[in-house]
PDB file of C-alpha atoms in Angstrom:
ATOM      1  CA  ARG V   1       2.632  15.205   1.222  1.00  0.00           C
ATOM      2  CA  GLN V   2       4.109  14.730  -2.229  1.00  0.00           C
ATOM      3  CA  GLY V   3       2.280  17.485  -4.063  1.00  0.00           C
ATOM      4  CA  LEU V   4      -1.354  16.328  -4.124  1.00  0.00           C
ATOM      5  CA  SER V   5      -4.191  17.974  -2.260  1.00  0.00           C
ATOM      6  CA  GLN V   6      -6.732  15.789  -0.501  1.00  0.00           C
ATOM      7  CA  ALA V   7      -9.286  16.782  -3.133  1.00  0.00           C
ATOM      8  CA  GLU V   8      -6.962  15.550  -5.902  1.00  0.00           C
ATOM      9  CA  VAL V   9      -6.509  12.233  -4.099  1.00  0.00           C
ATOM     10  CA  VAL V  10     -10.289  11.850  -3.861  1.00  0.00           C
ATOM     11  CA  GLU V  11     -10.688  12.675  -7.549  1.00  0.00           C
ATOM     12  CA  ALA V  12      -8.102  10.026  -8.440  1.00  0.00           C
ATOM     13  CA  ALA V  13      -9.829   7.412  -6.299  1.00  0.00           C
ATOM     14  CA  LEU V  14     -13.213   8.244  -7.807  1.00  0.00           C
ATOM     15  CA  SER V  15     -11.726   7.932 -11.279  1.00  0.00           C
ATOM     16  CA  GLY V  16     -10.579   4.428 -10.382  1.00  0.00           C
ATOM     17  CA  LEU V  17     -13.976   3.522  -8.953  1.00  0.00           C
ATOM     18  CA  SER V  18     -15.643   4.623 -12.174  1.00  0.00           C
ATOM     19  CA  ASP V  19     -14.031   1.618 -13.870  1.00  0.00           C
ATOM     20  CA  SER V  20     -15.283  -0.827 -11.246  1.00  0.00           C
ATOM     21  CA  PRO V  21     -18.288  -3.076 -11.903  1.00  0.00           C
ATOM     22  CA  LEU V  22     -19.079  -2.904  -8.179  1.00  0.00           C
ATOM     23  CA  PRO V  23     -20.965   0.251  -7.181  1.00  0.00           C
ATOM     24  CA  ALA V  24     -19.072   1.907  -4.330  1.00  0.00           C
ATOM     25  CA  SER V  25     -18.513   5.236  -2.627  1.00  0.00           C
ATOM     26  CA  LEU V  26     -15.669   6.605  -0.535  1.00  0.00           C
ATOM     27  CA  ILE V  27     -15.491   7.213   3.206  1.00  0.00           C
ATOM     28  CA  LEU V  28     -12.842   9.825   3.963  1.00  0.00           C
ATOM     29  CA  CYS V  29     -10.874   9.038   7.094  1.00  0.00           C
ATOM     30  CA  CYS V  30      -9.590  11.560   9.617  1.00  0.00           C
ATOM     31  CA  MET V  31      -6.672  10.377  11.753  1.00  0.00           C
ATOM     32  CA  ARG V  32      -6.073  10.513  15.491  1.00  0.00           C
ATOM     33  CA  GLY V  33      -3.013  12.511  16.543  1.00  0.00           C
ATOM     34  CA  ASP V  34      -1.752  15.696  18.176  1.00  0.00           C
ATOM     35  CA  THR V  35      -0.446  17.567  15.151  1.00  0.00           C
ATOM     36  CA  ASN V  36      -2.897  16.874  12.334  1.00  0.00           C
ATOM     37  CA  GLY V  37      -5.862  19.035  13.321  1.00  0.00           C
ATOM     38  CA  GLU V  38      -5.695  21.142  10.150  1.00  0.00           C
ATOM     39  CA  ALA V  39      -5.372  18.035   7.976  1.00  0.00           C
ATOM     40  CA  ASN V  40      -8.500  16.612   9.608  1.00  0.00           C
ATOM     41  CA  LEU V  41     -10.371  19.848   8.953  1.00  0.00           C
ATOM     42  CA  GLU V  42      -9.282  19.623   5.329  1.00  0.00           C
ATOM     43  CA  THR V  43     -10.646  16.069   5.231  1.00  0.00           C
ATOM     44  CA  LEU V  44     -13.959  17.330   6.592  1.00  0.00           C
ATOM     45  CA  ARG V  45     -14.069  20.125   4.010  1.00  0.00           C
ATOM     46  CA  THR V  46     -13.190  17.662   1.250  1.00  0.00           C
ATOM     47  CA  ALA V  47     -15.968  15.323   2.376  1.00  0.00           C
ATOM     48  CA  ARG V  48     -18.412  18.221   2.318  1.00  0.00           C
ATOM     49  CA  THR V  49     -17.327  19.171  -1.204  1.00  0.00           C
ATOM     50  CA  PHE V  50     -17.693  15.669  -2.624  1.00  0.00           C
ATOM     51  CA  LEU V  51     -20.656  14.498  -0.519  1.00  0.00           C
ATOM     52  CA  GLY V  52     -23.184  12.867  -2.836  1.00  0.00           C
ATOM     53  CA  ARG V  53     -20.664  12.991  -5.691  1.00  0.00           C
ATOM     54  CA  GLY V  54     -18.771   9.824  -4.824  1.00  0.00           C
ATOM     55  CA  VAL V  55     -18.097  10.447  -1.142  1.00  0.00           C
ATOM     56  CA  ALA V  56     -20.595   8.977   1.313  1.00  0.00           C
ATOM     57  CA  ALA V  57     -19.266   9.740   4.788  1.00  0.00           C
ATOM     58  CA  LEU V  58     -16.452  10.667   7.159  1.00  0.00           C
ATOM     59  CA  ASP V  59     -14.492   8.434   9.577  1.00  0.00           C
ATOM     60  CA  LEU V  60     -11.872   8.555  12.340  1.00  0.00           C
ATOM     61  CA  ALA V  61      -9.138   5.955  12.811  1.00  0.00           C
ATOM     62  CA  GLY V  62      -5.697   5.578  14.339  1.00  0.00           C
ATOM     63  CA  ALA V  63      -4.218   5.007  17.793  1.00  0.00           C
ATOM     64  CA  GLU V  64      -7.408   4.988  19.829  1.00  0.00           C
ATOM     65  CA  ALA V  65      -5.828   4.333  23.240  1.00  0.00           C
ATOM     66  CA  LEU V  66      -3.262   7.132  22.791  1.00  0.00           C
ATOM     67  CA  PHE V  67      -5.695   9.671  21.339  1.00  0.00           C
ATOM     68  CA  PRO V  68      -9.128   9.185  22.961  1.00  0.00           C
ATOM     69  CA  THR V  69     -12.273   9.662  20.940  1.00  0.00           C
ATOM     70  CA  ARG V  70     -13.485  12.546  23.094  1.00  0.00           C
ATOM     71  CA  ARG V  71     -10.611  14.721  21.855  1.00  0.00           C
ATOM     72  CA  PHE V  72     -12.191  14.694  18.409  1.00  0.00           C
ATOM     73  CA  LEU V  73     -15.782  15.481  19.356  1.00  0.00           C
ATOM     74  CA  PRO V  74     -15.572  19.113  18.123  1.00  0.00           C
ATOM     75  CA  LEU V  75     -14.529  17.872  14.668  1.00  0.00           C
ATOM     76  CA  PHE V  76     -17.536  15.576  14.425  1.00  0.00           C
ATOM     77  CA  GLU V  77     -19.881  18.124  15.950  1.00  0.00           C
ATOM     78  CA  GLN V  78     -18.956  20.279  12.960  1.00  0.00           C
ATOM     79  CA  ALA V  79     -19.544  17.336  10.609  1.00  0.00           C
ATOM     80  CA  ARG V  80     -22.976  16.809  12.121  1.00  0.00           C
ATOM     81  CA  ARG V  81     -23.847  20.507  11.753  1.00  0.00           C
ATOM     82  CA  GLU V  82     -22.871  20.330   8.102  1.00  0.00           C
ATOM     83  CA  GLY V  83     -24.902  17.212   7.432  1.00  0.00           C
ATOM     84  CA  ILE V  84     -21.969  14.858   6.805  1.00  0.00           C
ATOM     85  CA  PRO V  85     -22.714  11.287   7.940  1.00  0.00           C
ATOM     86  CA  PHE V  86     -19.915   9.552   9.797  1.00  0.00           C
ATOM     87  CA  THR V  87     -18.635   6.409  11.425  1.00  0.00           C
ATOM     88  CA  ILE V  88     -15.911   6.360  14.100  1.00  0.00           C
ATOM     89  CA  HIS V  89     -13.476   3.585  14.969  1.00  0.00           C
ATOM     90  CA  ALA V  90     -14.032   3.059  18.713  1.00  0.00           C
ATOM     91  CA  GLY V  91     -14.045   0.307  21.285  1.00  0.00           C
ATOM     92  CA  GLU V  92     -11.113  -1.818  20.112  1.00  0.00           C
ATOM     93  CA  ALA V  93      -7.928  -0.488  21.755  1.00  0.00           C
ATOM     94  CA  ASP V  94      -9.957   1.681  24.145  1.00  0.00           C
ATOM     95  CA  GLY V  95     -12.914   0.743  26.311  1.00  0.00           C
ATOM     96  CA  PRO V  96     -16.669   1.394  26.449  1.00  0.00           C
ATOM     97  CA  ASP V  97     -16.287   5.144  27.024  1.00  0.00           C
ATOM     98  CA  SER V  98     -14.745   5.444  23.568  1.00  0.00           C
ATOM     99  CA  VAL V  99     -17.861   3.829  22.090  1.00  0.00           C
ATOM    100  CA  ARG V 100     -20.085   6.054  24.196  1.00  0.00           C
ATOM    101  CA  ALA V 101     -18.227   9.144  22.985  1.00  0.00           C
ATOM    102  CA  ALA V 102     -18.710   8.078  19.349  1.00  0.00           C
ATOM    103  CA  MET V 103     -22.392   7.464  20.019  1.00  0.00           C
ATOM    104  CA  GLU V 104     -22.799  10.862  21.694  1.00  0.00           C
ATOM    105  CA  ALA V 105     -21.032  12.513  18.762  1.00  0.00           C
ATOM    106  CA  GLY V 106     -23.766  11.223  16.477  1.00  0.00           C
ATOM    107  CA  ALA V 107     -21.993   8.383  14.684  1.00  0.00           C
ATOM    108  CA  ALA V 108     -24.424   6.340  12.609  1.00  0.00           C
ATOM    109  CA  ARG V 109     -21.977   3.434  12.719  1.00  0.00           C
ATOM    110  CA  ILE V 110     -19.112   2.518  15.020  1.00  0.00           C
ATOM    111  CA  GLY V 111     -16.022   0.703  13.786  1.00  0.00           C
ATOM    112  CA  HIS V 112     -15.328  -2.314  16.003  1.00  0.00           C
ATOM    113  CA  GLY V 113     -17.282  -1.674  19.209  1.00  0.00           C
ATOM    114  CA  ILE V 114     -16.346  -5.022  20.741  1.00  0.00           C
ATOM    115  CA  ARG V 115     -15.420  -3.349  24.052  1.00  0.00           C
ATOM    116  CA  ALA V 116     -19.019  -2.139  24.348  1.00  0.00           C
ATOM    117  CA  ALA V 117     -19.698  -5.651  25.654  1.00  0.00           C
ATOM    118  CA  GLU V 118     -18.145  -4.522  28.948  1.00  0.00           C
ATOM    119  CA  ASP V 119     -21.087  -2.147  29.589  1.00  0.00           C
ATOM    120  CA  PRO V 120     -24.584  -3.712  29.380  1.00  0.00           C
ATOM    121  CA  ARG V 121     -26.285  -0.307  29.640  1.00  0.00           C
ATOM    122  CA  LEU V 122     -24.253   0.940  26.697  1.00  0.00           C
ATOM    123  CA  LEU V 123     -25.340  -2.084  24.651  1.00  0.00           C
ATOM    124  CA  GLN V 124     -28.965  -1.303  25.444  1.00  0.00           C
ATOM    125  CA  GLU V 125     -28.517   2.292  24.320  1.00  0.00           C
ATOM    126  CA  LEU V 126     -26.780   1.272  21.090  1.00  0.00           C
ATOM    127  CA  CYS V 127     -29.664  -1.080  20.376  1.00  0.00           C
ATOM    128  CA  ARG V 128     -32.275   1.560  21.185  1.00  0.00           C
ATOM    129  CA  ARG V 129     -30.634   4.083  18.869  1.00  0.00           C
ATOM    130  CA  GLY V 130     -30.097   1.558  16.074  1.00  0.00           C
ATOM    131  CA  ILE V 131     -26.378   2.344  15.805  1.00  0.00           C
ATOM    132  CA  SER V 132     -24.519  -0.267  13.787  1.00  0.00           C
ATOM    133  CA  LEU V 133     -21.353  -1.934  15.065  1.00  0.00           C
ATOM    134  CA  GLU V 134     -18.791  -2.844  12.390  1.00  0.00           C
ATOM    135  CA  LEU V 135     -17.169  -5.944  13.885  1.00  0.00           C
ATOM    136  CA  CYS V 136     -13.800  -6.941  12.393  1.00  0.00           C
ATOM    137  CA  PRO V 137     -12.811 -10.345  13.843  1.00  0.00           C
ATOM    138  CA  THR V 138      -9.445 -10.830  12.118  1.00  0.00           C
ATOM    139  CA  SER V 139      -8.247  -7.381  13.166  1.00  0.00           C
ATOM    140  CA  ASN V 140      -9.575  -7.831  16.696  1.00  0.00           C
ATOM    141  CA  PHE V 141      -7.704 -11.092  17.223  1.00  0.00           C
ATOM    142  CA  GLN V 142      -4.523  -9.754  15.643  1.00  0.00           C
ATOM    143  CA  THR V 143      -4.496  -6.677  17.900  1.00  0.00           C
ATOM    144  CA  LYS V 144      -5.331  -8.809  20.963  1.00  0.00           C
ATOM    145  CA  ALA V 145      -8.491  -6.814  21.535  1.00  0.00           C
ATOM    146  CA  ALA V 146     -10.211 -10.197  21.399  1.00  0.00           C
ATOM    147  CA  GLY V 147      -8.989 -13.332  23.145  1.00  0.00           C
ATOM    148  CA  ILE V 148     -10.606 -16.700  22.510  1.00  0.00           C
ATOM    149  CA  PRO V 149     -13.251 -17.141  19.784  1.00  0.00           C
ATOM    150  CA  SER V 150     -15.835 -18.455  22.245  1.00  0.00           C
ATOM    151  CA  ALA V 151     -15.795 -15.066  24.023  1.00  0.00           C
ATOM    152  CA  TYR V 152     -16.102 -12.985  20.861  1.00  0.00           C
ATOM    153  CA  PRO V 153     -19.353 -10.964  21.160  1.00  0.00           C
ATOM    154  CA  LEU V 154     -20.691 -11.281  17.588  1.00  0.00           C
ATOM    155  CA  ARG V 155     -23.436 -13.793  18.316  1.00  0.00           C
ATOM    156  CA  ARG V 156     -24.266 -12.180  21.657  1.00  0.00           C
ATOM    157  CA  TYR V 157     -24.787  -8.870  19.891  1.00  0.00           C
ATOM    158  CA  LEU V 158     -27.078 -10.528  17.373  1.00  0.00           C
ATOM    159  CA  GLU V 159     -29.084 -12.137  20.169  1.00  0.00           C
ATOM    160  CA  LEU V 160     -29.486  -8.728  21.818  1.00  0.00           C
ATOM    161  CA  GLY V 161     -30.897  -7.315  18.585  1.00  0.00           C
ATOM    162  CA  LEU V 162     -27.978  -5.015  17.825  1.00  0.00           C
ATOM    163  CA  SER V 163     -27.338  -3.947  14.256  1.00  0.00           C
ATOM    164  CA  VAL V 164     -24.070  -5.852  13.801  1.00  0.00           C
ATOM    165  CA  THR V 165     -22.138  -6.110  10.542  1.00  0.00           C
ATOM    166  CA  LEU V 166     -19.095  -8.138   9.557  1.00  0.00           C
ATOM    167  CA  ASN V 167     -16.154  -6.201   8.147  1.00  0.00           C
ATOM    168  CA  THR V 168     -12.485  -6.383   7.186  1.00  0.00           C
ATOM    169  CA  ASP V 169     -11.099  -3.218   8.825  1.00  0.00           C
ATOM    170  CA  ASN V 170      -7.806  -2.729   6.917  1.00  0.00           C
ATOM    171  CA  THR V 171      -7.539  -5.463   4.292  1.00  0.00           C
ATOM    172  CA  THR V 172      -3.843  -4.937   3.569  1.00  0.00           C
ATOM    173  CA  VAL V 173      -2.697  -4.808   7.207  1.00  0.00           C
ATOM    174  CA  SER V 174      -4.875  -7.730   8.284  1.00  0.00           C
ATOM    175  CA  GLY V 175      -4.368  -9.733   5.099  1.00  0.00           C
ATOM    176  CA  THR V 176      -8.060 -10.486   4.815  1.00  0.00           C
ATOM    177  CA  THR V 177     -11.122 -10.115   2.606  1.00  0.00           C
ATOM    178  CA  LEU V 178     -14.810  -9.992   3.407  1.00  0.00           C
ATOM    179  CA  ALA V 179     -15.174 -13.564   2.143  1.00  0.00           C
ATOM    180  CA  LYS V 180     -12.453 -14.667   4.576  1.00  0.00           C
ATOM    181  CA  GLU V 181     -14.199 -12.867   7.435  1.00  0.00           C
ATOM    182  CA  TYR V 182     -17.442 -14.745   6.768  1.00  0.00           C
ATOM    183  CA  ALA V 183     -15.565 -18.034   6.477  1.00  0.00           C
ATOM    184  CA  PHE V 184     -13.845 -17.336   9.798  1.00  0.00           C
ATOM    185  CA  ALA V 185     -17.151 -16.420  11.436  1.00  0.00           C
ATOM    186  CA  ARG V 186     -18.685 -19.688  10.273  1.00  0.00           C
ATOM    187  CA  LYS V 187     -15.754 -21.874  11.335  1.00  0.00           C
ATOM    188  CA  ALA V 188     -14.479 -20.199  14.505  1.00  0.00           C
ATOM    189  CA  LEU V 189     -17.524 -18.319  15.774  1.00  0.00           C
ATOM    190  CA  GLY V 190     -20.190 -20.786  14.671  1.00  0.00           C
ATOM    191  CA  ILE V 191     -22.565 -18.403  12.946  1.00  0.00           C
ATOM    192  CA  THR V 192     -25.459 -20.048  11.166  1.00  0.00           C
ATOM    193  CA  GLY V 193     -26.788 -19.378   7.683  1.00  0.00           C
ATOM    194  CA  GLN V 194     -29.670 -17.461   9.212  1.00  0.00           C
ATOM    195  CA  GLU V 195     -27.280 -15.311  11.236  1.00  0.00           C
ATOM    196  CA  GLU V 196     -25.199 -14.698   8.135  1.00  0.00           C
ATOM    197  CA  GLN V 197     -28.279 -13.385   6.368  1.00  0.00           C
ATOM    198  CA  ARG V 198     -28.972 -11.079   9.301  1.00  0.00           C
ATOM    199  CA  LEU V 199     -25.432  -9.720   9.093  1.00  0.00           C
ATOM    200  CA  LEU V 200     -25.830  -9.047   5.378  1.00  0.00           C
ATOM    201  CA  ARG V 201     -29.195  -7.370   5.881  1.00  0.00           C
ATOM    202  CA  ASN V 202     -27.774  -5.282   8.699  1.00  0.00           C
ATOM    203  CA  ALA V 203     -24.971  -4.192   6.365  1.00  0.00           C
ATOM    204  CA  ALA V 204     -27.428  -3.118   3.674  1.00  0.00           C
ATOM    205  CA  GLY V 205     -29.440  -1.186   6.254  1.00  0.00           C
ATOM    206  CA  ALA V 206     -26.338   0.511   7.650  1.00  0.00           C
ATOM    207  CA  ALA V 207     -24.903   1.527   4.276  1.00  0.00           C
ATOM    208  CA  PHE V 208     -24.418   5.246   3.693  1.00  0.00           C
ATOM    209  CA  LEU V 209     -27.041   5.209   0.951  1.00  0.00           C
ATOM    210  CA  ASP V 210     -30.482   6.670   0.390  1.00  0.00           C
ATOM    211  CA  GLU V 211     -33.470   4.366   0.889  1.00  0.00           C
ATOM    212  CA  PRO V 212     -33.711   3.312  -2.799  1.00  0.00           C
ATOM    213  CA  GLY V 213     -30.006   2.405  -2.706  1.00  0.00           C
ATOM    214  CA  LYS V 214     -30.489   0.313   0.423  1.00  0.00           C
ATOM    215  CA  ALA V 215     -33.492  -1.372  -1.177  1.00  0.00           C
ATOM    216  CA  ARG V 216     -31.376  -2.333  -4.185  1.00  0.00           C
ATOM    217  CA  LEU V 217     -28.802  -3.922  -1.877  1.00  0.00           C
ATOM    218  CA  LEU V 218     -31.480  -5.823   0.025  1.00  0.00           C
ATOM    219  CA  ALA V 219     -32.926  -7.082  -3.245  1.00  0.00           C
ATOM    220  CA  LEU V 220     -29.572  -8.734  -4.015  1.00  0.00           C
ATOM    221  CA  LEU V 221     -29.931 -10.883  -0.915  1.00  0.00           C
TER     222      LEU V 221
END
């Protein structure tokens, strides 16, 4: 909006990452809305251009209840045709159908997904397909998507065998870090050391990496 193309923004971010001791890739995020269809297509094209050269995947975020996931299925059908992996934020402000739509679109991971707990059959299908749920406790409690800690579905999902990971969502908005999320999960949600290891292993398995890259992550654990 101030003179940079999306590709130039990606190049700047990748330049910054090149100075980081932590290996990382970018996920380019499309936004929900009524007037940004062309911008989202540009994001998809940018992801395609940089895929494997610092960009790992595509995403969708924004006002989920106002702009339902199903509106954006054509965008992600195109991403799937072009071989671009993606995750979709779904099942926080909107209900189980949002998660189901993301699953049907072909999302390898689903951001949040806590509302999937309202549909046992959906949980079974997520488990069967091995789709990872990126749970973000701090964000979920701040947005009132989650109520009391004892009802938060993290441990239930683990017990069901779902591929659950622990995440920050937006670190600046939520004022959190991954370390804080794990500390919160231990104190408020009661996760054990064994469950923490499962979360970490799930995260390595769900990473948008090739198998050798995932193996290197697992070796760190």
